[in-house]
Amino acid sequence: YGVGAGVFKIIKQGKDWTSETVWRKRNELMNHWSTPLFYKGHLYGIFGFKEYGKAPLQCVDVKTGEILWSKEGFGPGNLIRSGEKLVVLSDDGQLVVVSATPQRYSELARRKLLNGKCWSTPIIGNNFLIARSTKETALLEL
């Protein structure tokens, strides 16, 4: 809470380990519940603190910390990656499929899937997607 984000280079010098700050953003790029994912040099995540219903899904360049694109309206939900796609579950139960590309936000599909608060991470396995909220669980065949 209130920490922010950063990238640090870990260096081994003989038997000792040190770290170097690559970039640091205090009180920026905070995640409330979700953990961003790293893919092809970029972080994709829902960044924001207690921004229910509005926290943005963003793509961040790991080397510089630059936000390459941002789309508000996800709240403290969660996301996973499946192939070249992000599967995002917003805090209000919207399941959104987005291209995992740093060029721009590209929404491929959206569906209201669940009622209740969705603060858990969806999972994919054996050609099924499972997601849950505080009120319901959904199973989709892919």
PDB file of C-alpha atoms in Angstrom:
ATOM      1  CA  TYR A   1       0.000   0.000   0.000  1.00  0.00           C
ATOM      2  CA  GLY A   2       1.501   3.281  -1.123  1.00  0.00           C
ATOM      3  CA  VAL A   3       4.740   1.737  -2.346  1.00  0.00           C
ATOM      4  CA  GLY A   4       4.703   1.993  -6.131  1.00  0.00           C
ATOM      5  CA  ALA A   5       6.807   0.003  -8.573  1.00  0.00           C
ATOM      6  CA  GLY A   6      10.355  -0.400  -9.737  1.00  0.00           C
ATOM      7  CA  VAL A   7      12.833  -2.504 -11.628  1.00  0.00           C
ATOM      8  CA  PHE A   8      16.108  -3.472 -10.040  1.00  0.00           C
ATOM      9  CA  LYS A   9      19.151  -5.179 -11.515  1.00  0.00           C
ATOM     10  CA  ILE A  10      20.617  -7.889  -9.287  1.00  0.00           C
ATOM     11  CA  ILE A  11      24.396  -8.205  -9.545  1.00  0.00           C
ATOM     12  CA  LYS A  12      26.679 -10.918  -8.182  1.00  0.00           C
ATOM     13  CA  GLN A  13      30.197  -9.762  -7.346  1.00  0.00           C
ATOM     14  CA  GLY A  14      32.195 -12.739  -6.139  1.00  0.00           C
ATOM     15  CA  LYS A  15      30.238 -14.119  -3.196  1.00  0.00           C
ATOM     16  CA  ASP A  16      28.281 -10.910  -2.642  1.00  0.00           C
ATOM     17  CA  TRP A  17      25.026  -9.742  -4.186  1.00  0.00           C
ATOM     18  CA  THR A  18      24.068  -6.123  -4.779  1.00  0.00           C
ATOM     19  CA  SER A  19      21.248  -4.356  -6.561  1.00  0.00           C
ATOM     20  CA  GLU A  20      20.991  -1.337  -8.819  1.00  0.00           C
ATOM     21  CA  THR A  21      17.851   0.676  -9.435  1.00  0.00           C
ATOM     22  CA  VAL A  22      16.899   0.685 -13.119  1.00  0.00           C
ATOM     23  CA  TRP A  23      13.781   2.806 -12.519  1.00  0.00           C
ATOM     24  CA  ARG A  24      11.485   3.543  -9.598  1.00  0.00           C
ATOM     25  CA  LYS A  25       8.029   5.139  -9.445  1.00  0.00           C
ATOM     26  CA  ARG A  26       6.939   5.897  -5.916  1.00  0.00           C
ATOM     27  CA  ASN A  27       3.162   5.839  -5.424  1.00  0.00           C
ATOM     28  CA  GLU A  28       2.663   4.996  -9.113  1.00  0.00           C
ATOM     29  CA  LEU A  29       1.880   1.711 -10.869  1.00  0.00           C
ATOM     30  CA  MET A  30       0.499   0.232  -7.660  1.00  0.00           C
ATOM     31  CA  ASN A  31      -1.424  -3.027  -7.668  1.00  0.00           C
ATOM     32  CA  HIS A  32      -4.182  -3.465  -5.142  1.00  0.00           C
ATOM     33  CA  TRP A  33      -4.706  -7.227  -5.412  1.00  0.00           C
ATOM     34  CA  SER A  34      -3.546  -8.283  -8.819  1.00  0.00           C
ATOM     35  CA  THR A  35      -0.004  -9.155  -9.753  1.00  0.00           C
ATOM     36  CA  PRO A  36       1.093  -7.859 -13.160  1.00  0.00           C
ATOM     37  CA  LEU A  37       2.476 -10.340 -15.638  1.00  0.00           C
ATOM     38  CA  PHE A  38       5.668 -10.080 -17.648  1.00  0.00           C
ATOM     39  CA  TYR A  39       5.543 -10.905 -21.353  1.00  0.00           C
ATOM     40  CA  LYS A  40       8.061 -10.092 -24.068  1.00  0.00           C
ATOM     41  CA  GLY A  41       9.689  -7.190 -22.214  1.00  0.00           C
ATOM     42  CA  HIS A  42       6.453  -5.642 -20.935  1.00  0.00           C
ATOM     43  CA  LEU A  43       4.371  -5.668 -17.794  1.00  0.00           C
ATOM     44  CA  TYR A  44       0.621  -6.004 -18.217  1.00  0.00           C
ATOM     45  CA  GLY A  45      -1.454  -5.327 -15.154  1.00  0.00           C
ATOM     46  CA  ILE A  46      -4.310  -3.566 -13.476  1.00  0.00           C
ATOM     47  CA  PHE A  47      -2.665  -0.668 -11.708  1.00  0.00           C
ATOM     48  CA  GLY A  48      -4.389   1.440  -9.082  1.00  0.00           C
ATOM     49  CA  PHE A  49      -5.125   1.475  -5.381  1.00  0.00           C
ATOM     50  CA  LYS A  50      -8.745   1.179  -4.212  1.00  0.00           C
ATOM     51  CA  GLU A  51      -9.977   2.390  -7.595  1.00  0.00           C
ATOM     52  CA  TYR A  52     -13.015   0.105  -7.610  1.00  0.00           C
ATOM     53  CA  GLY A  53     -14.581  -0.102 -11.050  1.00  0.00           C
ATOM     54  CA  LYS A  54     -12.109   2.277 -12.647  1.00  0.00           C
ATOM     55  CA  ALA A  55      -8.473   1.174 -12.136  1.00  0.00           C
ATOM     56  CA  PRO A  56      -6.762   0.885 -15.523  1.00  0.00           C
ATOM     57  CA  LEU A  57      -5.339  -2.081 -17.358  1.00  0.00           C
ATOM     58  CA  GLN A  58      -1.935  -0.909 -18.571  1.00  0.00           C
ATOM     59  CA  CYS A  59       1.078  -1.999 -20.573  1.00  0.00           C
ATOM     60  CA  VAL A  60       4.409  -0.837 -19.150  1.00  0.00           C
ATOM     61  CA  ASP A  61       7.845  -0.998 -20.779  1.00  0.00           C
ATOM     62  CA  VAL A  62       9.993  -2.869 -18.242  1.00  0.00           C
ATOM     63  CA  LYS A  63      13.215  -1.184 -19.369  1.00  0.00           C
ATOM     64  CA  THR A  64      11.974   2.376 -18.856  1.00  0.00           C
ATOM     65  CA  GLY A  65       8.799   2.272 -16.738  1.00  0.00           C
ATOM     66  CA  GLU A  66       6.949   4.142 -19.489  1.00  0.00           C
ATOM     67  CA  ILE A  67       3.219   3.423 -19.699  1.00  0.00           C
ATOM     68  CA  LEU A  68       2.662   2.467 -23.343  1.00  0.00           C
ATOM     69  CA  TRP A  69      -1.128   2.250 -23.152  1.00  0.00           C
ATOM     70  CA  SER A  70      -3.832   2.475 -20.534  1.00  0.00           C
ATOM     71  CA  LYS A  71      -7.531   1.584 -20.467  1.00  0.00           C
ATOM     72  CA  GLU A  72      -9.626   2.524 -17.438  1.00  0.00           C
ATOM     73  CA  GLY A  73     -12.576   0.598 -16.086  1.00  0.00           C
ATOM     74  CA  PHE A  74     -11.199  -2.645 -14.642  1.00  0.00           C
ATOM     75  CA  GLY A  75     -10.991  -1.998 -10.907  1.00  0.00           C
ATOM     76  CA  PRO A  76      -8.812  -4.271  -8.761  1.00  0.00           C
ATOM     77  CA  GLY A  77      -9.441  -7.352 -10.903  1.00  0.00           C
ATOM     78  CA  ASN A  78      -6.937  -9.877 -12.222  1.00  0.00           C
ATOM     79  CA  LEU A  79      -5.473 -11.154 -15.448  1.00  0.00           C
ATOM     80  CA  ILE A  80      -3.697 -14.097 -16.986  1.00  0.00           C
ATOM     81  CA  ARG A  81      -2.159 -14.709 -20.392  1.00  0.00           C
ATOM     82  CA  SER A  82      -3.191 -17.356 -22.897  1.00  0.00           C
ATOM     83  CA  GLY A  83      -0.988 -17.393 -25.978  1.00  0.00           C
ATOM     84  CA  GLU A  84      -0.918 -13.872 -27.417  1.00  0.00           C
ATOM     85  CA  LYS A  85      -3.977 -12.789 -25.422  1.00  0.00           C
ATOM     86  CA  LEU A  86      -4.633 -11.348 -21.988  1.00  0.00           C
ATOM     87  CA  VAL A  87      -7.688 -12.733 -20.219  1.00  0.00           C
ATOM     88  CA  VAL A  88      -8.828 -10.039 -17.788  1.00  0.00           C
ATOM     89  CA  LEU A  89     -11.518 -10.337 -15.123  1.00  0.00           C
ATOM     90  CA  SER A  90     -12.636  -6.905 -13.936  1.00  0.00           C
ATOM     91  CA  ASP A  91     -13.777  -6.394 -10.363  1.00  0.00           C
ATOM     92  CA  ASP A  92     -17.407  -6.143 -11.531  1.00  0.00           C
ATOM     93  CA  GLY A  93     -17.395  -9.474 -13.414  1.00  0.00           C
ATOM     94  CA  GLN A  94     -16.547  -8.424 -16.970  1.00  0.00           C
ATOM     95  CA  LEU A  95     -14.405 -11.004 -18.740  1.00  0.00           C
ATOM     96  CA  VAL A  96     -12.305  -9.162 -21.330  1.00  0.00           C
ATOM     97  CA  VAL A  97      -9.893 -10.616 -23.887  1.00  0.00           C
ATOM     98  CA  VAL A  98      -7.171  -8.183 -24.995  1.00  0.00           C
ATOM     99  CA  SER A  99      -4.235  -8.585 -27.392  1.00  0.00           C
ATOM    100  CA  ALA A 100      -0.950  -8.922 -25.498  1.00  0.00           C
ATOM    101  CA  THR A 101       0.774  -6.256 -27.556  1.00  0.00           C
ATOM    102  CA  PRO A 102       2.545  -3.059 -26.483  1.00  0.00           C
ATOM    103  CA  GLN A 103       1.439  -1.090 -29.571  1.00  0.00           C
ATOM    104  CA  ARG A 104      -2.092  -0.276 -28.366  1.00  0.00           C
ATOM    105  CA  TYR A 105      -5.021  -1.478 -26.301  1.00  0.00           C
ATOM    106  CA  SER A 106      -6.866  -3.889 -28.571  1.00  0.00           C
ATOM    107  CA  GLU A 107      -9.993  -5.458 -27.094  1.00  0.00           C
ATOM    108  CA  LEU A 108     -11.011  -8.686 -28.814  1.00  0.00           C
ATOM    109  CA  ALA A 109     -14.030  -9.732 -26.724  1.00  0.00           C
ATOM    110  CA  ARG A 110     -16.016  -8.703 -23.645  1.00  0.00           C
ATOM    111  CA  ARG A 111     -18.790 -10.387 -21.706  1.00  0.00           C
ATOM    112  CA  LYS A 112     -20.474  -9.787 -18.366  1.00  0.00           C
ATOM    113  CA  LEU A 113     -19.729 -13.123 -16.764  1.00  0.00           C
ATOM    114  CA  LEU A 114     -20.313 -12.850 -13.029  1.00  0.00           C
ATOM    115  CA  ASN A 115     -22.235 -10.919 -10.394  1.00  0.00           C
ATOM    116  CA  GLY A 116     -20.556  -9.900  -7.160  1.00  0.00           C
ATOM    117  CA  LYS A 117     -17.005  -8.678  -6.584  1.00  0.00           C
ATOM    118  CA  CYS A 118     -14.313 -10.446  -8.616  1.00  0.00           C
ATOM    119  CA  TRP A 119     -10.973 -10.177  -6.898  1.00  0.00           C
ATOM    120  CA  SER A 120      -9.639 -13.620  -7.751  1.00  0.00           C
ATOM    121  CA  THR A 121      -7.587 -14.732 -10.735  1.00  0.00           C
ATOM    122  CA  PRO A 122      -9.298 -16.682 -13.530  1.00  0.00           C
ATOM    123  CA  ILE A 123      -7.693 -19.968 -14.562  1.00  0.00           C
ATOM    124  CA  ILE A 124      -7.466 -21.865 -17.829  1.00  0.00           C
ATOM    125  CA  GLY A 125      -6.905 -25.598 -18.069  1.00  0.00           C
ATOM    126  CA  ASN A 126      -7.997 -28.530 -20.233  1.00  0.00           C
ATOM    127  CA  ASN A 127      -9.813 -26.187 -22.625  1.00  0.00           C
ATOM    128  CA  PHE A 128     -11.897 -24.579 -19.835  1.00  0.00           C
ATOM    129  CA  LEU A 129     -11.851 -21.194 -18.133  1.00  0.00           C
ATOM    130  CA  ILE A 130     -12.946 -20.953 -14.506  1.00  0.00           C
ATOM    131  CA  ALA A 131     -13.666 -17.644 -12.798  1.00  0.00           C
ATOM    132  CA  ARG A 132     -15.371 -16.786  -9.535  1.00  0.00           C
ATOM    133  CA  SER A 133     -16.785 -13.877  -7.603  1.00  0.00           C
ATOM    134  CA  THR A 134     -18.067 -13.408  -4.082  1.00  0.00           C
ATOM    135  CA  LYS A 135     -21.418 -14.780  -5.321  1.00  0.00           C
ATOM    136  CA  GLU A 136     -20.861 -17.139  -8.263  1.00  0.00           C
ATOM    137  CA  THR A 137     -18.499 -19.405 -10.173  1.00  0.00           C
ATOM    138  CA  ALA A 138     -18.433 -19.699 -13.972  1.00  0.00           C
ATOM    139  CA  LEU A 139     -17.045 -22.470 -16.145  1.00  0.00           C
ATOM    140  CA  LEU A 140     -16.593 -21.751 -19.856  1.00  0.00           C
ATOM    141  CA  GLU A 141     -15.550 -24.260 -22.494  1.00  0.00           C
ATOM    142  CA  LEU A 142     -12.986 -22.687 -24.787  1.00  0.00           C
TER     143      LEU A 142
END
